[in-house]
């Protein structure tokens, strides 16, 4: 087998396995188009590459070039140039004109525009005025253009490329060549896979400590996206080995280094688990803060002894059920409490009663919910101000942080959080940091509500712990007994067929 080096452009990806990286592609070279095969992940049409390997004869597929090593040429590709020209950065050029220019001049299009712009006049739709507009626009961005085009060749958008350039300035190319994984950590939207493509183009070894540490954080990020806050260490090392071809030894060493850098934590819970450091901090803080709040106790008899409940019933025009009375005692008698129940079981009535009860007792009550829609609905049904948790905590999108915390806490005595099943661990962490000491926290949720999108189902964990006062409202309130929607919702949740036919004498709010 005679080793050979070849250079060309990837024309087409015939087959690619994301798990193993095995790829079959068409490569256009000076000798014509050839088929290349090998472990060459993240290859895409338009890439200019230099490959080393040998030709082989396959019994079925014929003559192919077996790739031993591959290097991406780091200069801008045709695709990158076209994306740049059509991005809006160059005046007088839209997607159609950009395509014509690149089809005519390939990856040398920018040099043609800069050095010999008259050649553009040969293309349909480009006159003298447009030529001058394009050339002037290109020259204005000359200092940064090549870097932006290079970044766009790696799949970056114009906006993302500009953000990277703004962050690193004249050192951008240096960062890309020395440690492109840094931009994945510093710049939102880049990610490990784009950084890995850049690293491959600049021949950064697969076992580079930079790559391995970035890969560890990437796998953790995927685990968090699945709703977890941690993962068994042994299983985690197996994932790194299977998906990213990183040995257990190198992965273990990288985890130790990331622990020293404060980015990763491990904890032995009978089995060793690995955490992203921010979630480890959040989980421990939430557990400690809730434990502290649970130590608060109030004699529940005080609520009844002052005849508050009778007055409340008169104010809202409804008699409270025994479940709702017990829920009020728990909500005001415990530092942390949970009220759960399906639709129509009286959660809204309970919140209304709680608002009036707090007013009569001289307690300041605050209502909030995780989404704008939930907060608006809470405001409508209670006639009391309700905010999103982000608005309550005064989130600043420019600084990506909440103004309210333990140094600048919220004002209130009782905090009601509706639809709490949608609150993930990071948001609960920020909320608890801002709730003042001595305040009570009431979690209200529909037992069939959607879980949080982010990591950890905080509410389910609290209920399962058995240490938080929990009241389950199960009886459909009288005002909902005439609603077929509520009736059928409960039947479906109980595994029963809903009433559908007219002979079932359904109320008029349910049609089938």
Coordinates of C-alpha atoms in Angstrom, one line a residue:
X1 CA 0.0 0.0 0.0
X2 CA 1.6 3.2 -1.2
X3 CA 0.8 6.2 1.0
X4 CA -0.3 9.3 -0.8
X5 CA -1.3 12.9 0.0
X6 CA -4.2 14.6 -1.8
X7 CA -6.0 17.9 -1.6
X8 CA -9.4 18.9 -2.7
X9 CA -13.0 20.0 -1.9
X10 CA -15.7 17.9 -0.4
X11 CA -18.4 17.6 -3.0
X12 CA -20.9 15.3 -1.3
X13 CA -21.4 13.3 1.9
X14 CA -22.6 9.9 0.8
X15 CA -22.8 8.4 4.3
X16 CA -21.9 9.6 7.9
X17 CA -22.3 7.9 11.2
X18 CA -22.6 10.4 14.0
X19 CA -21.7 7.8 16.7
X20 CA -18.5 6.4 15.2
X21 CA -17.5 9.3 12.8
X22 CA -17.2 6.8 9.9
X23 CA -17.8 8.8 6.7
X24 CA -18.0 8.1 2.9
X25 CA -17.6 11.2 0.8
X26 CA -16.8 12.5 -2.7
X27 CA -13.7 14.6 -2.9
X28 CA -12.9 16.8 -6.0
X29 CA -9.2 16.9 -6.6
X30 CA -6.9 17.9 -9.5
X31 CA -7.0 14.3 -10.6
X32 CA -10.8 14.2 -10.7
X33 CA -13.5 13.1 -8.2
X34 CA -12.6 10.3 -5.9
X35 CA -14.4 8.5 -3.1
X36 CA -12.8 8.8 0.4
X37 CA -13.7 6.7 3.4
X38 CA -12.5 6.7 7.0
X39 CA -13.1 8.0 10.5
X40 CA -13.5 11.6 9.5
X41 CA -16.3 13.2 11.6
X42 CA -17.8 16.6 11.1
X43 CA -17.0 16.7 7.4
X44 CA -19.4 18.7 5.2
X45 CA -19.8 19.7 1.6
X46 CA -17.6 22.7 0.7
X47 CA -14.7 21.9 3.1
X48 CA -11.3 22.1 1.6
X49 CA -9.2 19.3 3.0
X50 CA -5.8 17.7 2.7
X51 CA -5.9 13.9 3.2
X52 CA -3.2 11.2 3.7
X53 CA -3.9 7.6 3.0
X54 CA -4.0 5.0 0.2
X55 CA -6.2 3.7 -2.6
X56 CA -7.9 0.3 -2.0
X57 CA -10.1 -1.9 -4.1
X58 CA -13.4 -2.8 -2.4
X59 CA -15.2 -5.9 -3.7
X60 CA -18.6 -4.1 -3.9
X61 CA -17.8 -0.4 -4.0
X62 CA -14.7 -0.4 -6.2
X63 CA -11.7 1.9 -5.9
X64 CA -11.7 4.1 -2.8
X65 CA -9.2 6.3 -0.9
X66 CA -8.8 5.1 2.7
X67 CA -8.1 8.2 4.8
X68 CA -5.4 7.8 7.5
X69 CA -5.4 11.5 8.5
X70 CA -7.3 14.6 7.4
X71 CA -6.5 18.3 7.7
X72 CA -9.0 21.0 6.9
X73 CA -7.5 24.0 5.1
X74 CA -8.3 26.9 7.3
X75 CA -8.8 29.5 4.6
X76 CA -12.4 30.6 3.8
X77 CA -14.5 28.1 1.8
X78 CA -16.8 29.0 -1.1
X79 CA -19.7 28.4 1.3
X80 CA -18.2 30.7 3.9
X81 CA -17.7 33.4 1.3
X82 CA -21.2 33.1 0.0
X83 CA -22.7 33.2 3.5
X84 CA -20.7 36.3 4.3
X85 CA -21.7 38.1 1.1
X86 CA -25.4 37.3 1.6
X87 CA -25.4 38.1 5.3
X88 CA -26.2 41.8 4.9
X89 CA -22.6 42.9 5.7
X90 CA -21.9 43.8 2.1
X91 CA -24.1 46.6 0.6
X92 CA -25.7 45.8 -2.8
X93 CA -25.4 42.0 -2.3
X94 CA -28.3 39.7 -1.5
X95 CA -28.5 35.9 -1.6
X96 CA -29.0 35.7 -5.4
X97 CA -26.1 38.1 -6.3
X98 CA -23.9 36.4 -3.7
X99 CA -24.5 33.0 -5.3
X100 CA -23.7 34.4 -8.8
X101 CA -20.4 36.0 -7.6
X102 CA -19.3 32.8 -5.8
X103 CA -20.3 30.6 -8.7
X104 CA -18.1 32.8 -11.0
X105 CA -15.1 33.3 -8.7
X106 CA -15.2 30.6 -6.0
X107 CA -13.3 31.2 -2.8
X108 CA -11.3 34.0 -4.6
X109 CA -14.4 36.2 -4.8
X110 CA -13.4 38.6 -2.2
X111 CA -10.0 39.1 -3.8
X112 CA -11.6 39.8 -7.1
X113 CA -13.9 42.4 -5.6
X114 CA -11.0 44.1 -3.9
X115 CA -8.4 43.9 -6.6
X116 CA -10.3 43.6 -9.9
X117 CA -13.9 44.7 -9.3
X118 CA -14.5 45.4 -13.0
X119 CA -14.9 41.6 -13.5
X120 CA -18.2 41.8 -11.6
X121 CA -19.8 43.7 -14.5
X122 CA -19.7 40.4 -16.5
X123 CA -22.3 39.0 -14.2
X124 CA -26.1 39.5 -14.7
X125 CA -27.7 42.1 -12.5
X126 CA -24.4 43.9 -11.6
X127 CA -23.9 47.4 -13.1
X128 CA -21.3 50.0 -12.5
X129 CA -23.0 51.6 -9.5
X130 CA -23.5 48.3 -7.8
X131 CA -19.9 47.3 -8.4
X132 CA -18.7 50.5 -6.7
X133 CA -21.1 50.0 -3.8
X134 CA -19.9 46.4 -3.3
X135 CA -16.2 47.3 -3.5
X136 CA -16.5 50.2 -1.1
X137 CA -18.4 48.0 1.4
X138 CA -15.8 45.3 1.2
X139 CA -12.9 47.7 1.7
X140 CA -14.6 49.3 4.8
X141 CA -14.5 45.9 6.5
X142 CA -11.1 44.8 5.2
X143 CA -9.5 44.6 8.7
X144 CA -12.0 42.2 10.1
X145 CA -13.4 40.6 7.0
X146 CA -11.1 37.7 6.6
X147 CA -11.6 36.6 10.2
X148 CA -15.4 36.9 9.9
X149 CA -15.4 34.9 6.7
X150 CA -13.2 32.2 8.2
X151 CA -15.6 31.9 11.2
X152 CA -18.5 31.7 8.9
X153 CA -16.8 28.9 7.0
X154 CA -17.1 26.9 10.2
X155 CA -20.8 27.3 10.3
X156 CA -21.1 30.5 12.4
X157 CA -23.7 33.1 11.5
X158 CA -22.6 36.6 10.8
X159 CA -23.9 37.8 14.1
X160 CA -22.1 35.1 16.0
X161 CA -18.9 35.7 14.1
X162 CA -19.1 39.4 15.0
X163 CA -19.7 38.5 18.6
X164 CA -16.5 36.4 18.7
X165 CA -14.5 39.1 17.0
X166 CA -15.8 41.7 19.5
X167 CA -14.8 39.4 22.4
X168 CA -11.2 38.7 21.3
X169 CA -10.4 41.5 18.8
X170 CA -7.0 41.1 17.1
X171 CA -6.4 37.9 19.2
X172 CA -9.3 36.0 17.5
X173 CA -7.2 34.0 15.1
X174 CA -4.6 33.3 17.9
X175 CA -7.4 31.9 20.1
X176 CA -8.8 29.8 17.3
X177 CA -5.4 28.3 16.6
X178 CA -4.4 27.7 20.3
X179 CA -7.6 26.8 22.0
X180 CA -10.9 27.1 20.0
X181 CA -12.8 25.4 22.9
X182 CA -12.4 28.6 24.8
X183 CA -14.9 30.3 22.5
X184 CA -17.4 27.5 23.2
X185 CA -17.2 28.3 26.9
X186 CA -17.1 32.1 26.5
X187 CA -19.6 32.7 23.7
X188 CA -23.2 31.4 23.9
X189 CA -24.2 29.8 20.6
X190 CA -20.9 28.3 19.6
X191 CA -20.9 25.0 21.4
X192 CA -18.5 22.1 21.5
X193 CA -19.1 20.7 18.1
X194 CA -18.4 23.9 16.2
X195 CA -15.2 24.4 18.3
X196 CA -14.2 20.8 17.6
X197 CA -14.5 21.5 13.8
X198 CA -12.2 24.5 14.2
X199 CA -9.7 22.5 16.3
X200 CA -9.6 19.8 13.6
X201 CA -8.9 22.4 10.9
X202 CA -6.0 23.7 12.9
X203 CA -4.7 20.2 13.7
X204 CA -5.2 20.4 17.4
X205 CA -4.8 16.8 18.7
X206 CA -7.9 14.8 19.8
X207 CA -6.3 14.1 23.1
X208 CA -5.5 17.8 23.8
X209 CA -6.3 18.7 27.4
X210 CA -8.3 21.6 26.0
X211 CA -10.5 19.3 24.0
X212 CA -11.0 16.7 26.7
X213 CA -12.0 19.3 29.3
X214 CA -14.4 20.9 26.8
X215 CA -15.8 17.5 26.0
X216 CA -16.5 16.8 29.7
X217 CA -18.4 20.0 30.0
X218 CA -20.3 19.2 26.7
X219 CA -21.4 15.8 28.0
X220 CA -22.5 17.4 31.2
X221 CA -24.5 20.0 29.2
X222 CA -26.3 17.2 27.4
X223 CA -27.1 15.5 30.6
X224 CA -28.6 18.8 32.0
X225 CA -30.6 19.2 28.8
X226 CA -32.2 15.8 29.7
X227 CA -33.3 17.3 33.0
X228 CA -30.6 15.8 35.3
X229 CA -28.4 17.7 37.7
X230 CA -25.8 15.0 38.0
X231 CA -24.8 11.6 36.6
X232 CA -23.1 8.5 38.1
X233 CA -19.4 8.9 37.5
X234 CA -18.9 5.4 36.0
X235 CA -21.8 5.9 33.5
X236 CA -20.4 9.3 32.7
X237 CA -17.0 8.0 31.9
X238 CA -18.6 5.3 29.7
X239 CA -20.5 8.1 27.8
X240 CA -17.2 10.0 27.1
X241 CA -15.6 6.8 25.9
X242 CA -18.5 5.8 23.6
X243 CA -19.5 9.2 22.2
X244 CA -16.3 11.1 22.0
X245 CA -13.6 8.4 22.0
X246 CA -12.0 9.7 25.2
X247 CA -10.4 7.1 27.4
X248 CA -11.6 6.7 31.0
X249 CA -8.1 7.6 32.3
X250 CA -8.0 10.9 30.4
X251 CA -11.6 11.8 31.2
X252 CA -11.0 11.1 35.0
X253 CA -7.9 13.3 34.9
X254 CA -9.8 16.1 33.2
X255 CA -12.6 15.9 35.7
X256 CA -10.0 16.4 38.5
X257 CA -8.6 19.5 36.7
X258 CA -12.1 20.9 36.2
X259 CA -12.8 20.4 39.9
X260 CA -9.7 22.5 40.7
X261 CA -11.0 25.2 38.3
X262 CA -14.4 25.2 40.0
X263 CA -16.4 24.0 37.0
X264 CA -17.2 20.5 38.1
X265 CA -18.0 18.8 41.4
X266 CA -18.2 15.2 42.5
X267 CA -20.0 13.7 45.5
X268 CA -20.1 10.2 47.0
X269 CA -23.7 9.3 47.8
X270 CA -23.0 5.6 48.1
X271 CA -22.1 6.0 44.5
X272 CA -19.9 8.8 43.1
X273 CA -21.8 11.4 41.0
X274 CA -20.5 14.2 38.8
X275 CA -22.2 17.6 38.7
X276 CA -21.8 20.9 36.8
X277 CA -20.5 23.1 39.7
X278 CA -23.3 25.7 39.4
X279 CA -26.0 23.0 39.8
X280 CA -24.2 21.4 42.7
X281 CA -24.1 24.8 44.4
X282 CA -27.8 25.4 43.6
X283 CA -29.0 22.0 44.8
X284 CA -27.2 22.3 48.1
X285 CA -28.3 25.8 48.6
X286 CA -32.0 25.0 47.9
X287 CA -31.9 22.0 50.2
X288 CA -30.3 24.1 53.0
X289 CA -32.6 27.1 52.6
X290 CA -35.8 25.0 52.5
X291 CA -34.6 23.1 55.6
X292 CA -34.1 26.4 57.4
X293 CA -37.6 27.6 56.3
X294 CA -39.2 24.4 57.4
X295 CA -38.1 25.1 61.0
X296 CA -40.7 28.0 61.1
X297 CA -43.9 27.0 62.9
X298 CA -47.1 28.9 63.9
X299 CA -49.9 27.6 66.1
X300 CA -52.5 26.7 63.5
X301 CA -55.3 27.2 66.0
X302 CA -54.7 30.9 65.9
X303 CA -56.3 31.0 62.4
X304 CA -59.6 29.4 63.7
X305 CA -59.7 31.0 67.1
X306 CA -60.0 34.6 65.7
X307 CA -62.9 33.5 63.6
X308 CA -61.0 34.6 60.5
X309 CA -62.3 31.8 58.3
X310 CA -65.9 32.6 58.8
X311 CA -65.3 36.2 57.7
X312 CA -63.3 35.0 54.7
X313 CA -66.2 32.8 53.6
X314 CA -68.5 35.7 53.8
X315 CA -66.1 37.9 51.8
X316 CA -65.7 35.4 48.9
X317 CA -69.3 34.2 49.1
X318 CA -68.3 30.6 49.3
X319 CA -68.1 28.0 52.1
X320 CA -64.7 26.5 52.3
X321 CA -64.4 22.8 52.3
X322 CA -62.6 20.9 55.1
X323 CA -59.7 20.4 52.7
X324 CA -59.4 24.1 51.9
X325 CA -59.6 25.0 55.6
X326 CA -56.8 22.5 56.4
X327 CA -54.8 23.9 53.4
X328 CA -55.1 27.5 54.9
X329 CA -53.8 26.2 58.3
X330 CA -50.9 24.5 56.6
X331 CA -50.1 27.5 54.4
X332 CA -49.9 29.9 57.3
X333 CA -48.7 27.5 59.9
X334 CA -45.7 26.1 58.0
X335 CA -42.6 27.8 56.6
X336 CA -43.0 25.8 53.3
X337 CA -46.2 24.2 52.1
X338 CA -47.6 22.6 49.0
X339 CA -51.1 22.7 47.7
X340 CA -51.8 20.3 44.8
X341 CA -55.0 19.2 43.0
X342 CA -56.5 18.7 39.6
X343 CA -58.7 21.2 37.7
X344 CA -61.8 22.5 39.6
X345 CA -60.7 21.3 43.0
X346 CA -60.6 24.8 44.5
X347 CA -57.0 25.9 44.3
X348 CA -58.0 29.3 43.0
X349 CA -60.6 29.7 45.7
X350 CA -58.0 28.8 48.2
X351 CA -55.6 31.4 46.9
X352 CA -58.3 34.1 47.1
X353 CA -59.1 33.1 50.7
X354 CA -55.4 33.1 51.5
X355 CA -55.1 36.7 50.2
X356 CA -58.0 37.9 52.3
X357 CA -56.7 36.0 55.4
X358 CA -53.3 37.5 55.1
X359 CA -54.8 41.0 54.8
X360 CA -56.8 40.5 58.0
X361 CA -53.8 39.2 59.8
X362 CA -51.6 42.1 58.6
X363 CA -49.4 39.9 56.5
X364 CA -47.9 41.0 53.2
X365 CA -48.6 38.5 50.4
X366 CA -46.9 38.2 47.0
X367 CA -48.1 36.2 44.1
X368 CA -45.9 34.9 41.2
X369 CA -45.7 32.2 38.6
X370 CA -42.9 31.0 36.2
X371 CA -44.6 32.2 32.9
X372 CA -46.3 35.4 31.8
X373 CA -49.4 33.5 30.9
X374 CA -49.7 31.9 34.3
X375 CA -49.0 35.2 36.1
X376 CA -51.7 36.9 34.0
X377 CA -54.2 34.2 34.7
X378 CA -53.4 34.3 38.4
X379 CA -54.0 38.1 38.4
X380 CA -57.3 37.7 36.6
X381 CA -58.8 35.1 38.8
X382 CA -57.7 36.7 42.1
X383 CA -57.9 40.4 41.2
X384 CA -54.5 40.7 42.9
X385 CA -51.2 41.7 41.3
X386 CA -49.2 38.7 40.2
X387 CA -45.8 38.8 38.5
X388 CA -43.5 36.3 36.7
X389 CA -40.7 35.1 38.8
X390 CA -38.2 36.8 36.5
X391 CA -40.0 40.2 36.8
X392 CA -40.4 39.7 40.6
X393 CA -36.6 39.1 40.9
X394 CA -35.9 42.1 38.5
X395 CA -34.0 40.1 35.9
X396 CA -31.6 42.2 33.8
X397 CA -31.2 40.6 30.4
X398 CA -28.2 42.7 29.4
X399 CA -26.3 41.6 32.5
X400 CA -28.0 38.1 32.5
X401 CA -28.6 38.3 36.2
X402 CA -31.3 38.9 38.9
X403 CA -31.0 42.1 40.9
X404 CA -32.9 40.6 43.8
X405 CA -30.9 38.2 46.1
X406 CA -29.9 37.8 49.8
X407 CA -28.2 41.3 49.7
X408 CA -31.3 42.9 48.2
X409 CA -34.2 40.7 49.3
X410 CA -37.8 40.9 48.3
X411 CA -40.4 42.4 50.6
X412 CA -43.2 40.2 51.9
X413 CA -44.4 37.7 54.5
X414 CA -46.1 35.1 52.4
X415 CA -45.0 34.2 48.9
X416 CA -47.4 32.1 46.7
X417 CA -45.8 30.4 43.6
X418 CA -48.4 29.1 41.2
X419 CA -47.6 26.4 38.6
X420 CA -44.5 25.6 40.6
X421 CA -44.0 22.2 38.8
X422 CA -42.6 24.3 35.9
X423 CA -39.9 25.9 38.1
X424 CA -36.5 24.2 37.5
X425 CA -33.6 24.1 40.0
X426 CA -31.7 27.2 38.9
X427 CA -34.8 29.4 39.0
X428 CA -35.8 28.0 42.4
X429 CA -32.2 28.8 43.6
X430 CA -32.6 32.4 42.6
X431 CA -36.1 32.7 44.1
X432 CA -35.0 31.3 47.5
X433 CA -32.0 33.6 47.6
X434 CA -34.4 36.6 47.3
X435 CA -37.1 35.4 49.7
X436 CA -36.5 37.2 53.1
X437 CA -35.8 35.3 56.3
X438 CA -39.0 34.6 58.3
X439 CA -41.2 34.5 55.2
X440 CA -43.5 31.7 54.3
X441 CA -43.5 30.0 50.9
X442 CA -46.6 28.4 49.4
X443 CA -46.3 26.2 46.3
X444 CA -49.5 25.7 44.3
X445 CA -49.7 23.3 41.4
X446 CA -52.0 21.3 39.2
X447 CA -51.1 17.7 39.8
X448 CA -51.2 17.1 36.0
X449 CA -49.2 20.2 35.1
X450 CA -46.2 20.1 32.7
X451 CA -42.8 19.5 34.5
X452 CA -40.0 22.0 34.2
X453 CA -38.0 22.2 31.0
X454 CA -34.8 22.7 32.9
X455 CA -32.9 20.5 35.3
X456 CA -34.6 18.8 38.3
X457 CA -38.2 18.5 39.1
X458 CA -38.1 20.4 42.3
X459 CA -41.7 20.0 43.3
X460 CA -41.8 16.3 42.8
X461 CA -38.7 15.9 44.9
X462 CA -40.2 18.0 47.7
X463 CA -43.4 16.0 47.8
X464 CA -41.5 12.7 47.7
X465 CA -39.3 13.9 50.7
X466 CA -42.3 13.7 53.0
X467 CA -41.1 16.6 55.1
X468 CA -43.0 19.4 53.5
X469 CA -46.6 20.1 54.5
X470 CA -48.7 19.0 51.5
X471 CA -52.4 19.3 51.0
X472 CA -54.0 17.4 48.1
X473 CA -57.4 18.9 47.0
X474 CA -59.4 16.1 45.5
X475 CA -63.0 17.1 45.6
X476 CA -64.4 19.0 42.7
X477 CA -65.8 22.3 44.0
X478 CA -69.5 23.0 43.8
X479 CA -69.1 25.8 41.2
X480 CA -67.5 23.3 38.8
X481 CA -69.9 20.4 39.3
X482 CA -71.9 21.6 36.3
X483 CA -68.8 21.6 34.0
X484 CA -68.4 18.7 31.7
X485 CA -64.9 19.9 30.9
X486 CA -63.8 19.5 34.5
X487 CA -65.7 16.2 34.9
X488 CA -64.1 14.7 31.8
X489 CA -60.6 16.0 32.7
X490 CA -60.8 14.1 36.0
X491 CA -62.2 10.9 34.3
X492 CA -59.4 10.9 31.8
X493 CA -56.8 11.4 34.5
X494 CA -58.3 8.5 36.4
X495 CA -58.0 6.3 33.3
X496 CA -61.7 6.4 32.5
X497 CA -63.4 7.2 29.2
X498 CA -64.9 10.7 29.1
X499 CA -68.6 11.1 28.6
X500 CA -69.1 11.9 24.9
X501 CA -72.6 11.0 23.8
X502 CA -75.7 13.2 24.1
X503 CA -77.5 10.5 26.2
X504 CA -74.9 11.2 28.9
X505 CA -76.7 14.5 29.4
X506 CA -73.5 16.6 29.4
X507 CA -73.6 20.3 30.2
X508 CA -73.2 22.6 27.2
X509 CA -69.5 23.5 27.8
X510 CA -68.3 20.1 26.3
X511 CA -69.1 19.3 22.7
X512 CA -68.1 16.2 20.7

